[in-house]
CSV table of C-alpha atoms in Angstrom, one decimal:
chain,number,residue,atom,x,y,z
A,1,UNK,CA,-42.2,24.9,-25.1
A,2,UNK,CA,-40.4,26.5,-22.1
A,3,UNK,CA,-36.6,25.9,-22.0
A,4,UNK,CA,-34.8,26.3,-18.7
A,5,UNK,CA,-31.2,27.5,-18.7
A,6,UNK,CA,-28.5,26.8,-16.1
A,7,UNK,CA,-25.3,28.7,-16.3
A,8,UNK,CA,-21.9,27.4,-15.2
A,9,UNK,CA,-20.1,30.7,-15.2
A,10,UNK,CA,-16.8,29.3,-13.9
A,11,UNK,CA,-16.5,27.1,-17.0
A,12,UNK,CA,-18.4,29.3,-19.4
A,13,UNK,CA,-20.9,26.6,-20.1
A,14,UNK,CA,-24.7,26.6,-20.3
A,15,UNK,CA,-27.2,23.7,-19.9
A,16,UNK,CA,-30.6,23.9,-21.5
A,17,UNK,CA,-33.4,21.6,-20.3
A,18,UNK,CA,-37.0,21.0,-21.3
A,19,UNK,CA,-39.7,18.4,-20.6
A,20,UNK,CA,-42.1,17.6,-23.4
A,21,UNK,CA,-45.8,17.1,-23.1
A,22,UNK,CA,-45.3,13.3,-23.2
A,23,UNK,CA,-42.8,13.5,-20.3
A,24,UNK,CA,-39.6,13.1,-22.2
A,25,UNK,CA,-36.8,15.0,-20.6
A,26,UNK,CA,-34.2,16.7,-22.8
A,27,UNK,CA,-30.9,18.2,-21.8
A,28,UNK,CA,-28.8,20.1,-24.3
A,29,UNK,CA,-25.2,21.4,-23.8
A,30,UNK,CA,-23.9,23.6,-26.7
A,31,UNK,CA,-20.2,23.3,-27.5
A,32,UNK,CA,-19.6,25.8,-30.3
A,33,UNK,CA,-15.8,24.9,-30.6
A,34,UNK,CA,-16.5,21.3,-31.5
A,35,UNK,CA,-17.1,20.0,-35.0
A,36,UNK,CA,-19.3,17.1,-34.0
A,37,UNK,CA,-22.4,16.5,-31.9
A,38,UNK,CA,-23.1,13.6,-29.6
A,39,UNK,CA,-26.5,12.3,-28.4
A,40,UNK,CA,-27.5,9.6,-25.9
A,41,UNK,CA,-31.0,8.4,-25.4
A,42,UNK,CA,-31.5,6.5,-22.1
A,43,UNK,CA,-34.2,4.4,-20.5
A,44,UNK,CA,-34.5,3.5,-16.9
A,45,UNK,CA,-34.2,-0.3,-17.5
A,46,UNK,CA,-31.2,-2.4,-16.8
A,47,UNK,CA,-30.2,-6.0,-16.2
A,48,UNK,CA,-31.2,-5.8,-12.5
A,49,UNK,CA,-34.8,-5.1,-13.3
A,50,UNK,CA,-36.4,-8.5,-13.2
A,51,UNK,CA,-39.5,-8.6,-11.1
A,52,UNK,CA,-42.2,-5.9,-11.2
A,53,UNK,CA,-45.7,-5.0,-10.6
A,54,UNK,CA,-47.3,-2.8,-13.3
A,55,UNK,CA,-50.7,-1.7,-12.1
A,56,UNK,CA,-52.4,-4.9,-11.0
A,57,UNK,CA,-50.2,-7.1,-13.2
A,58,UNK,CA,-47.0,-8.8,-12.2
A,59,UNK,CA,-44.1,-8.8,-14.7
A,60,UNK,CA,-41.2,-11.2,-14.3
A,61,UNK,CA,-38.5,-11.1,-17.0
A,62,UNK,CA,-35.6,-13.5,-17.7
A,63,UNK,CA,-32.1,-12.5,-17.0
A,64,UNK,CA,-30.6,-10.7,-20.0
A,65,UNK,CA,-33.8,-9.3,-21.3
A,66,UNK,CA,-32.8,-5.6,-21.1
A,67,UNK,CA,-29.5,-6.4,-23.0
A,68,UNK,CA,-31.4,-8.6,-25.6
A,69,UNK,CA,-33.9,-5.8,-26.2
A,70,UNK,CA,-31.1,-3.3,-26.8
A,71,UNK,CA,-29.7,-5.6,-29.5
A,72,UNK,CA,-33.0,-6.2,-31.2
A,73,UNK,CA,-34.2,-2.6,-31.4
A,74,UNK,CA,-31.7,-1.8,-34.2
A,75,UNK,CA,-33.2,-4.4,-36.5
A,76,UNK,CA,-36.6,-3.6,-38.2
A,77,UNK,CA,-38.8,-5.3,-40.7
A,78,UNK,CA,-37.3,-3.5,-43.7
A,79,UNK,CA,-34.1,-1.8,-42.5
A,80,UNK,CA,-31.3,-1.8,-40.0
A,81,UNK,CA,-30.7,1.4,-37.9
A,82,UNK,CA,-27.0,1.0,-38.2
A,83,UNK,CA,-27.2,1.3,-41.9
A,84,UNK,CA,-29.3,4.5,-41.7
A,85,UNK,CA,-26.8,6.1,-39.3
A,86,UNK,CA,-23.9,5.2,-41.6
A,87,UNK,CA,-25.7,6.6,-44.6
A,88,UNK,CA,-26.1,9.9,-42.7
A,89,UNK,CA,-22.4,10.0,-41.7
A,90,UNK,CA,-23.0,9.0,-38.0
A,91,UNK,CA,-21.3,6.5,-35.8
A,92,UNK,CA,-23.8,4.7,-33.6
A,93,UNK,CA,-23.8,2.2,-30.7
A,94,UNK,CA,-25.7,1.2,-27.5
A,95,UNK,CA,-24.9,-0.3,-24.1
A,96,UNK,CA,-26.8,-1.9,-21.2
A,97,UNK,CA,-25.7,-1.7,-17.6
A,98,UNK,CA,-27.2,-3.0,-14.4
A,99,UNK,CA,-29.6,0.0,-14.1
A,100,UNK,CA,-30.0,1.6,-17.6
A,101,UNK,CA,-29.9,1.1,-21.4
A,102,UNK,CA,-28.5,3.8,-23.6
A,103,UNK,CA,-28.5,4.3,-27.4
A,104,UNK,CA,-26.1,6.9,-28.9
A,105,UNK,CA,-24.6,8.4,-32.0
A,106,UNK,CA,-21.9,10.9,-32.9
A,107,UNK,CA,-21.9,12.9,-36.2
A,108,UNK,CA,-20.4,16.0,-37.8
A,109,UNK,CA,-23.5,16.7,-40.0
A,110,UNK,CA,-27.2,15.9,-40.5
A,111,UNK,CA,-28.0,16.3,-36.8
A,112,UNK,CA,-31.8,16.4,-37.4
A,113,UNK,CA,-31.8,13.3,-39.6
A,114,UNK,CA,-29.7,11.4,-37.0
A,115,UNK,CA,-31.8,12.5,-34.1
A,116,UNK,CA,-34.9,11.4,-35.9
A,117,UNK,CA,-33.3,8.0,-36.6
A,118,UNK,CA,-32.3,7.7,-32.9
A,119,UNK,CA,-35.8,8.5,-31.6
A,120,UNK,CA,-37.6,6.4,-34.2
A,121,UNK,CA,-35.7,3.1,-34.0
A,122,UNK,CA,-35.7,3.2,-30.1
A,123,UNK,CA,-39.4,4.1,-29.8
A,124,UNK,CA,-40.8,2.0,-32.7
A,125,UNK,CA,-40.1,-1.7,-31.9
A,126,UNK,CA,-40.2,-4.6,-34.3
A,127,UNK,CA,-39.7,-8.2,-33.2
A,128,UNK,CA,-40.4,-11.5,-35.0
A,129,UNK,CA,-39.9,-15.1,-34.0
A,130,UNK,CA,-37.3,-15.6,-36.6
A,131,UNK,CA,-35.2,-12.5,-35.7
A,132,UNK,CA,-35.5,-13.4,-31.9
A,133,UNK,CA,-34.3,-16.9,-32.6
A,134,UNK,CA,-31.4,-15.6,-34.6
A,135,UNK,CA,-30.4,-13.1,-31.9
A,136,UNK,CA,-30.5,-15.9,-29.2
A,137,UNK,CA,-27.7,-17.6,-31.1
A,138,UNK,CA,-25.7,-14.4,-31.5
A,139,UNK,CA,-26.0,-13.5,-27.8
A,140,UNK,CA,-25.3,-17.1,-26.8
A,141,UNK,CA,-21.9,-16.8,-28.5
A,142,UNK,CA,-21.3,-13.5,-26.7
A,143,UNK,CA,-22.1,-15.1,-23.3
A,144,UNK,CA,-19.6,-17.9,-24.0
A,145,UNK,CA,-17.0,-15.3,-24.9
A,146,UNK,CA,-17.4,-13.6,-21.5
A,147,UNK,CA,-17.4,-17.0,-19.8
A,148,UNK,CA,-13.9,-17.5,-21.3
A,149,UNK,CA,-12.7,-14.2,-20.0
A,150,UNK,CA,-10.8,-14.8,-16.7
A,151,UNK,CA,-11.0,-11.2,-15.6
A,152,UNK,CA,-14.8,-11.1,-16.2
A,153,UNK,CA,-15.1,-14.3,-14.2
A,154,UNK,CA,-13.2,-12.7,-11.4
A,155,UNK,CA,-15.6,-9.8,-11.3
A,156,UNK,CA,-18.7,-12.0,-11.6
A,157,UNK,CA,-17.4,-14.2,-8.8
A,158,UNK,CA,-17.2,-11.2,-6.6
A,159,UNK,CA,-20.7,-10.0,-7.6
A,160,UNK,CA,-22.1,-13.5,-6.6
A,161,UNK,CA,-20.4,-13.1,-3.3
A,162,UNK,CA,-21.7,-9.6,-2.6
A,163,UNK,CA,-25.2,-10.1,-3.9
A,164,UNK,CA,-26.0,-13.9,-3.6
A,165,UNK,CA,-29.0,-15.0,-5.7
A,166,UNK,CA,-29.9,-11.4,-6.6
A,167,UNK,CA,-30.1,-9.9,-10.1
A,168,UNK,CA,-26.8,-8.1,-9.6
A,169,UNK,CA,-25.0,-11.5,-9.3
A,170,UNK,CA,-26.1,-12.4,-12.9
A,171,UNK,CA,-24.3,-11.5,-16.1
A,172,UNK,CA,-25.9,-8.5,-17.8
A,173,UNK,CA,-26.3,-10.6,-21.0
A,174,UNK,CA,-28.0,-13.4,-19.0
A,175,UNK,CA,-27.4,-17.1,-19.6
A,176,UNK,CA,-28.1,-19.3,-22.6
A,177,UNK,CA,-30.9,-20.8,-20.6
A,178,UNK,CA,-32.5,-17.5,-19.6
A,179,UNK,CA,-32.4,-15.9,-23.0
A,180,UNK,CA,-34.0,-19.0,-24.5
A,181,UNK,CA,-37.2,-17.9,-22.6
A,182,UNK,CA,-37.4,-14.6,-24.5
A,183,UNK,CA,-40.2,-14.2,-27.0
A,184,UNK,CA,-41.4,-11.4,-29.3
A,185,UNK,CA,-44.4,-10.9,-27.1
A,186,UNK,CA,-42.3,-10.5,-24.0
A,187,UNK,CA,-40.1,-7.9,-25.7
A,188,UNK,CA,-43.1,-5.9,-26.8
A,189,UNK,CA,-44.5,-5.9,-23.3
A,190,UNK,CA,-41.2,-4.8,-21.7
A,191,UNK,CA,-40.7,-2.1,-24.3
A,192,UNK,CA,-44.2,-0.8,-23.7
A,193,UNK,CA,-43.6,-0.5,-19.9
A,194,UNK,CA,-40.1,0.7,-19.8
A,195,UNK,CA,-39.6,2.7,-23.1
A,196,UNK,CA,-42.3,5.2,-22.3
A,197,UNK,CA,-41.0,8.8,-22.7
A,198,UNK,CA,-41.7,9.5,-19.0
A,199,UNK,CA,-39.1,6.7,-18.2
A,200,UNK,CA,-36.4,8.1,-20.5
A,201,UNK,CA,-34.2,11.1,-21.1
A,202,UNK,CA,-32.2,12.5,-24.0
A,203,UNK,CA,-28.9,14.3,-23.7
A,204,UNK,CA,-27.4,16.1,-26.7
A,205,UNK,CA,-24.1,18.1,-26.8
A,206,UNK,CA,-21.9,19.6,-29.4
A,207,UNK,CA,-22.1,22.3,-32.1
A,208,UNK,CA,-25.8,22.9,-32.1
A,209,UNK,CA,-28.7,25.4,-31.5
A,210,UNK,CA,-30.6,24.3,-28.3
A,211,UNK,CA,-34.0,25.8,-29.4
A,212,UNK,CA,-33.7,24.1,-32.8
A,213,UNK,CA,-33.0,20.7,-31.2
A,214,UNK,CA,-35.9,21.0,-28.9
A,215,UNK,CA,-38.2,21.9,-31.8
A,216,UNK,CA,-37.0,18.9,-33.8
A,217,UNK,CA,-37.5,16.5,-30.9
A,218,UNK,CA,-40.9,18.0,-30.1
A,219,UNK,CA,-42.1,17.7,-33.7
A,220,UNK,CA,-41.0,14.0,-33.8
A,221,UNK,CA,-42.7,13.2,-30.5
A,222,UNK,CA,-46.0,14.8,-31.5
A,223,UNK,CA,-46.4,12.3,-34.3
A,224,UNK,CA,-46.3,9.3,-32.0
A,225,UNK,CA,-48.9,7.7,-29.7
A,226,UNK,CA,-48.0,6.3,-26.3
A,227,UNK,CA,-50.1,4.4,-23.8
A,228,UNK,CA,-50.7,6.0,-20.4
A,229,UNK,CA,-47.5,5.6,-18.3
A,230,UNK,CA,-47.8,3.3,-15.3
A,231,UNK,CA,-44.8,3.5,-13.0
A,232,UNK,CA,-43.4,-0.1,-12.6
A,233,UNK,CA,-42.9,-1.0,-8.9
A,234,UNK,CA,-39.8,-3.1,-8.3
A,235,UNK,CA,-40.7,-6.2,-6.2
A,236,UNK,CA,-37.2,-7.6,-6.0
A,237,UNK,CA,-36.5,-6.4,-2.5
A,238,UNK,CA,-40.1,-6.8,-1.2
A,239,UNK,CA,-40.4,-10.4,-2.3
A,240,UNK,CA,-36.8,-11.7,-2.0
A,241,UNK,CA,-34.9,-12.4,1.1
A,242,UNK,CA,-31.6,-10.5,1.1
A,243,UNK,CA,-28.9,-13.0,1.9
A,244,UNK,CA,-25.7,-12.0,3.8
A,245,UNK,CA,-22.5,-11.4,1.9
A,246,UNK,CA,-20.3,-14.5,1.2
A,247,UNK,CA,-17.1,-13.9,3.1
A,248,UNK,CA,-14.8,-15.9,0.9
A,249,UNK,CA,-14.9,-18.2,-2.2
A,250,UNK,CA,-12.7,-19.2,-5.1
A,251,UNK,CA,-12.7,-20.9,-8.5
A,252,UNK,CA,-10.2,-22.7,-10.7
A,253,UNK,CA,-9.8,-21.3,-14.2
A,254,UNK,CA,-7.4,-21.4,-17.1
A,255,UNK,CA,-5.4,-18.4,-16.0
A,256,UNK,CA,-1.7,-17.6,-16.2
A,257,UNK,CA,-1.5,-16.2,-12.7
A,258,UNK,CA,-3.6,-16.2,-9.5
A,259,UNK,CA,-6.1,-13.4,-9.3
A,260,UNK,CA,-7.9,-11.9,-6.3
A,261,UNK,CA,-10.7,-9.4,-5.8
A,262,UNK,CA,-12.0,-7.8,-2.6
A,263,UNK,CA,-15.5,-6.4,-2.4
A,264,UNK,CA,-17.4,-4.1,-0.1
A,265,UNK,CA,-21.2,-3.9,-0.1
A,266,UNK,CA,-22.8,-0.9,1.5
A,267,UNK,CA,-25.3,-1.9,4.1
A,268,UNK,CA,-25.1,1.1,6.4
A,269,UNK,CA,-25.7,4.5,4.8
A,270,UNK,CA,-26.7,5.9,1.4
A,271,UNK,CA,-28.3,9.3,1.0
A,272,UNK,CA,-31.6,9.5,-0.9
A,273,UNK,CA,-31.3,10.1,-4.7
A,274,UNK,CA,-30.2,13.7,-5.5
A,275,UNK,CA,-27.3,16.0,-5.1
A,276,UNK,CA,-26.4,14.7,-1.6
A,277,UNK,CA,-26.0,11.2,-2.9
A,278,UNK,CA,-23.6,12.5,-5.6
A,279,UNK,CA,-21.6,14.4,-3.1
A,280,UNK,CA,-21.3,11.3,-0.9
A,281,UNK,CA,-20.0,9.2,-3.8
A,282,UNK,CA,-17.5,11.9,-4.7
A,283,UNK,CA,-16.4,12.1,-1.1
A,284,UNK,CA,-15.9,8.3,-1.1
A,285,UNK,CA,-14.0,8.6,-4.4
A,286,UNK,CA,-11.5,11.0,-2.7
A,287,UNK,CA,-11.1,8.7,0.2
A,288,UNK,CA,-10.4,5.7,-2.0
A,289,UNK,CA,-8.0,7.7,-4.0
A,290,UNK,CA,-6.0,8.5,-0.8
A,291,UNK,CA,-6.1,4.8,0.2
A,292,UNK,CA,-5.7,2.8,-3.0
A,293,UNK,CA,-4.6,4.9,-6.0
A,294,UNK,CA,-1.3,4.1,-7.7
A,295,UNK,CA,0.3,7.2,-6.0
A,296,UNK,CA,-0.9,6.3,-2.5
A,297,UNK,CA,1.5,5.1,0.2
A,298,UNK,CA,-0.5,1.9,0.6
A,299,UNK,CA,-0.2,1.0,-3.1
A,300,UNK,CA,3.5,1.7,-3.2
A,301,UNK,CA,4.1,-0.4,-0.1
A,302,UNK,CA,2.2,-3.4,-1.4
A,303,UNK,CA,3.9,-3.0,-4.8
A,304,UNK,CA,7.4,-3.0,-3.1
A,305,UNK,CA,6.4,-6.1,-1.2
A,306,UNK,CA,5.4,-7.9,-4.4
A,307,UNK,CA,1.8,-8.3,-3.4
A,308,UNK,CA,0.3,-6.4,-6.4
A,309,UNK,CA,1.3,-5.0,-9.7
A,310,UNK,CA,-0.1,-2.6,-12.3
A,311,UNK,CA,-3.1,-4.9,-13.0
A,312,UNK,CA,-4.5,-3.7,-9.6
A,313,UNK,CA,-7.4,-1.4,-9.8
A,314,UNK,CA,-10.5,-0.4,-7.8
A,315,UNK,CA,-14.0,0.7,-8.8
A,316,UNK,CA,-16.9,2.3,-6.8
A,317,UNK,CA,-20.3,1.6,-8.3
A,318,UNK,CA,-23.8,2.9,-7.4
A,319,UNK,CA,-26.7,1.1,-9.1
A,320,UNK,CA,-29.9,2.7,-7.8
A,321,UNK,CA,-30.0,1.7,-4.1
A,322,UNK,CA,-27.0,-0.5,-4.2
A,323,UNK,CA,-23.5,0.8,-3.5
A,324,UNK,CA,-20.5,-1.4,-3.8
A,325,UNK,CA,-16.7,-1.3,-4.1
A,326,UNK,CA,-14.5,-3.8,-6.0
A,327,UNK,CA,-10.7,-3.9,-6.0
A,328,UNK,CA,-8.0,-6.4,-7.1
A,329,UNK,CA,-5.9,-7.8,-9.9
A,330,UNK,CA,-3.2,-10.4,-10.4
A,331,UNK,CA,-1.1,-11.5,-7.5
A,332,UNK,CA,1.3,-14.3,-6.7
A,333,UNK,CA,0.2,-14.0,-3.1
A,334,UNK,CA,-3.6,-13.5,-3.3
A,335,UNK,CA,-4.4,-14.3,0.3
A,336,UNK,CA,-1.8,-12.0,1.7
A,337,UNK,CA,-3.0,-9.2,-0.7
A,338,UNK,CA,-6.6,-9.7,0.4
A,339,UNK,CA,-5.6,-9.6,4.1
A,340,UNK,CA,-3.5,-6.4,3.5
A,341,UNK,CA,-6.4,-4.7,1.7
A,342,UNK,CA,-8.8,-5.6,4.4
A,343,UNK,CA,-6.5,-4.1,7.0
A,344,UNK,CA,-6.1,-0.9,4.9
A,345,UNK,CA,-9.9,-0.5,4.7
A,346,UNK,CA,-10.3,-1.3,8.5
A,347,UNK,CA,-7.7,1.4,9.4
A,348,UNK,CA,-9.2,4.0,7.1
A,349,UNK,CA,-7.7,7.5,7.3
A,350,UNK,CA,-6.5,9.5,10.2
A,351,UNK,CA,-6.3,13.3,10.1
A,352,UNK,CA,-2.6,14.3,10.2
A,353,UNK,CA,-0.6,17.2,8.6
A,354,UNK,CA,0.8,14.7,6.1
A,355,UNK,CA,-2.7,13.4,5.1
A,356,UNK,CA,-3.9,17.0,4.8
A,357,UNK,CA,-1.2,17.7,2.3
A,358,UNK,CA,-2.0,14.5,0.4
A,359,UNK,CA,-5.7,15.4,0.5
A,360,UNK,CA,-5.1,18.9,-1.0
A,361,UNK,CA,-3.2,17.2,-3.9
A,362,UNK,CA,-6.0,14.6,-4.3
A,363,UNK,CA,-8.6,17.3,-4.7
A,364,UNK,CA,-6.6,19.0,-7.4
A,365,UNK,CA,-6.2,15.7,-9.1
A,366,UNK,CA,-9.9,14.9,-9.1
A,367,UNK,CA,-10.8,18.4,-10.1
A,368,UNK,CA,-8.3,18.2,-13.0
A,369,UNK,CA,-9.8,15.0,-14.2
A,370,UNK,CA,-13.2,16.7,-14.3
A,371,UNK,CA,-11.7,19.5,-16.4
A,372,UNK,CA,-10.2,16.9,-18.8
A,373,UNK,CA,-13.5,15.1,-19.2
A,374,UNK,CA,-15.2,18.4,-20.1
A,375,UNK,CA,-13.3,18.2,-23.4
A,376,UNK,CA,-15.1,15.0,-24.3
A,377,UNK,CA,-18.7,15.2,-25.5
A,378,UNK,CA,-19.1,11.5,-24.7
A,379,UNK,CA,-17.9,12.0,-21.1
A,380,UNK,CA,-20.2,15.0,-20.6
A,381,UNK,CA,-23.3,13.2,-21.8
A,382,UNK,CA,-22.7,9.7,-20.5
A,383,UNK,CA,-22.0,10.9,-17.0
A,384,UNK,CA,-25.4,12.4,-16.7
A,385,UNK,CA,-27.6,10.2,-14.4
A,386,UNK,CA,-30.8,12.2,-14.3
A,387,UNK,CA,-32.8,12.2,-11.1
A,388,UNK,CA,-30.5,9.7,-9.4
A,389,UNK,CA,-28.0,12.5,-8.8
A,390,UNK,CA,-30.3,15.5,-8.9
A,391,UNK,CA,-29.8,16.1,-12.7
A,392,UNK,CA,-26.2,17.1,-11.9
A,393,UNK,CA,-23.7,17.4,-14.7
A,394,UNK,CA,-19.9,17.0,-14.9
A,395,UNK,CA,-19.7,20.7,-14.1
A,396,UNK,CA,-21.5,20.2,-10.8
A,397,UNK,CA,-19.1,17.4,-10.0
A,398,UNK,CA,-16.1,19.6,-10.4
A,399,UNK,CA,-17.5,22.2,-8.1
A,400,UNK,CA,-18.4,19.6,-5.5
A,401,UNK,CA,-14.8,18.2,-5.4
A,402,UNK,CA,-13.6,21.7,-4.5
A,403,UNK,CA,-16.0,21.9,-1.6
A,404,UNK,CA,-15.4,18.5,0.1
A,405,UNK,CA,-13.5,18.6,3.3
A,406,UNK,CA,-11.0,16.1,4.8
A,407,UNK,CA,-13.3,15.5,7.7
A,408,UNK,CA,-16.2,14.6,5.4
A,409,UNK,CA,-13.9,12.1,3.6
A,410,UNK,CA,-12.8,10.4,6.9
A,411,UNK,CA,-16.5,10.2,8.0
A,412,UNK,CA,-17.7,8.8,4.7
A,413,UNK,CA,-15.1,6.0,4.6
A,414,UNK,CA,-16.1,5.1,8.2
A,415,UNK,CA,-19.8,5.0,7.2
A,416,UNK,CA,-19.1,2.8,4.1
A,417,UNK,CA,-16.7,0.2,5.4
A,418,UNK,CA,-17.9,-2.6,7.7
A,419,UNK,CA,-16.2,-6.0,8.4
A,420,UNK,CA,-19.6,-7.7,7.9
A,421,UNK,CA,-19.8,-6.7,4.3
A,422,UNK,CA,-16.3,-7.3,3.0
A,423,UNK,CA,-15.8,-10.3,0.7
A,424,UNK,CA,-12.9,-11.9,-1.2
A,425,UNK,CA,-12.9,-14.0,-4.4
A,426,UNK,CA,-9.8,-15.8,-5.7
A,427,UNK,CA,-9.1,-17.4,-9.1
A,428,UNK,CA,-6.6,-20.2,-9.0
A,429,UNK,CA,-4.8,-21.2,-12.2
A,430,UNK,CA,-5.7,-24.7,-13.4
């Protein structure tokens, strides 16, 4: 098995990569100074994956299926994966996003045993009618809990505005109605299609020997049989009319104060998957930091005017080919805040000596954040997005931040923001 090595000499780090015969990609980052190891096993399946063609067959799955499958994989006919991890001294968990599902553990010993458990419980499914019915009740309660969360409702209201009647506008967990349609047969089919090694990658970091880890994983995979991989073709965009962004909407909820969120959906420019896309996103990050961070002049002005407080925040998200920005929080003057934020986005940035000085500080801040994240095994592994960002790591991100120019930041913001794709959503207290 050939193992490739990539050196990050500036940070004295080395990344080891290998692709097994069955297509599984492995990335290993040794951290000799750490006592623990951390592993995350990810499949390219998220809540936005709803409508596909697999070969000659169409596959439509209910909202919440990816999240439901994540829950059910831990439970087997005669054991629970959580119990095995605990017995081996590991802390385990999983999460589902719009575009991926990840299973993880951290441990200070028994790395081989825990890696084996991780690979086995994810790749060897077991579903029964009784266990699926039980899980439908559990996830139904989880859905209700999120429905009672006002901040979550603010976010989902914005997503419905930005992506009307699309999968991104639906809760990752689905609805009580949608998960009621899930059956063991459906889960087995979805697992067969999306949990193939060619559609997954494994990232392991910590106090370990790279060659030994590769040997363990290769030995485990040789003992398993997989059907021939057929790349699922997403039919969502091909078969669904993309509706325009909803400019403004609101809802009445049991909230202590009014809340408002502004959203921007990218309809103009997004580089193809790879390093260029990552650089574009980091460039936008720098621009948004200059415009909206708690140390920016815009934030301080709006704070002094009483339009926002420390609940305000912003978040830039890239889910495959969708790029969107959300920002907002509590405000006693939600409409004035929304108008002010729209004006800030419309004006963008203008190259001045003062801005150049702020930009130099912003680059140092973002670079420093990368350095801080390098001390977290979880941050190193969870930030890896595979082919979407050209297999870049957190160390590549740090170097990119140093190379971005102010001109690139101004141009990126101009490409991203357009009046036609800005939306606002307000929650009014009942």
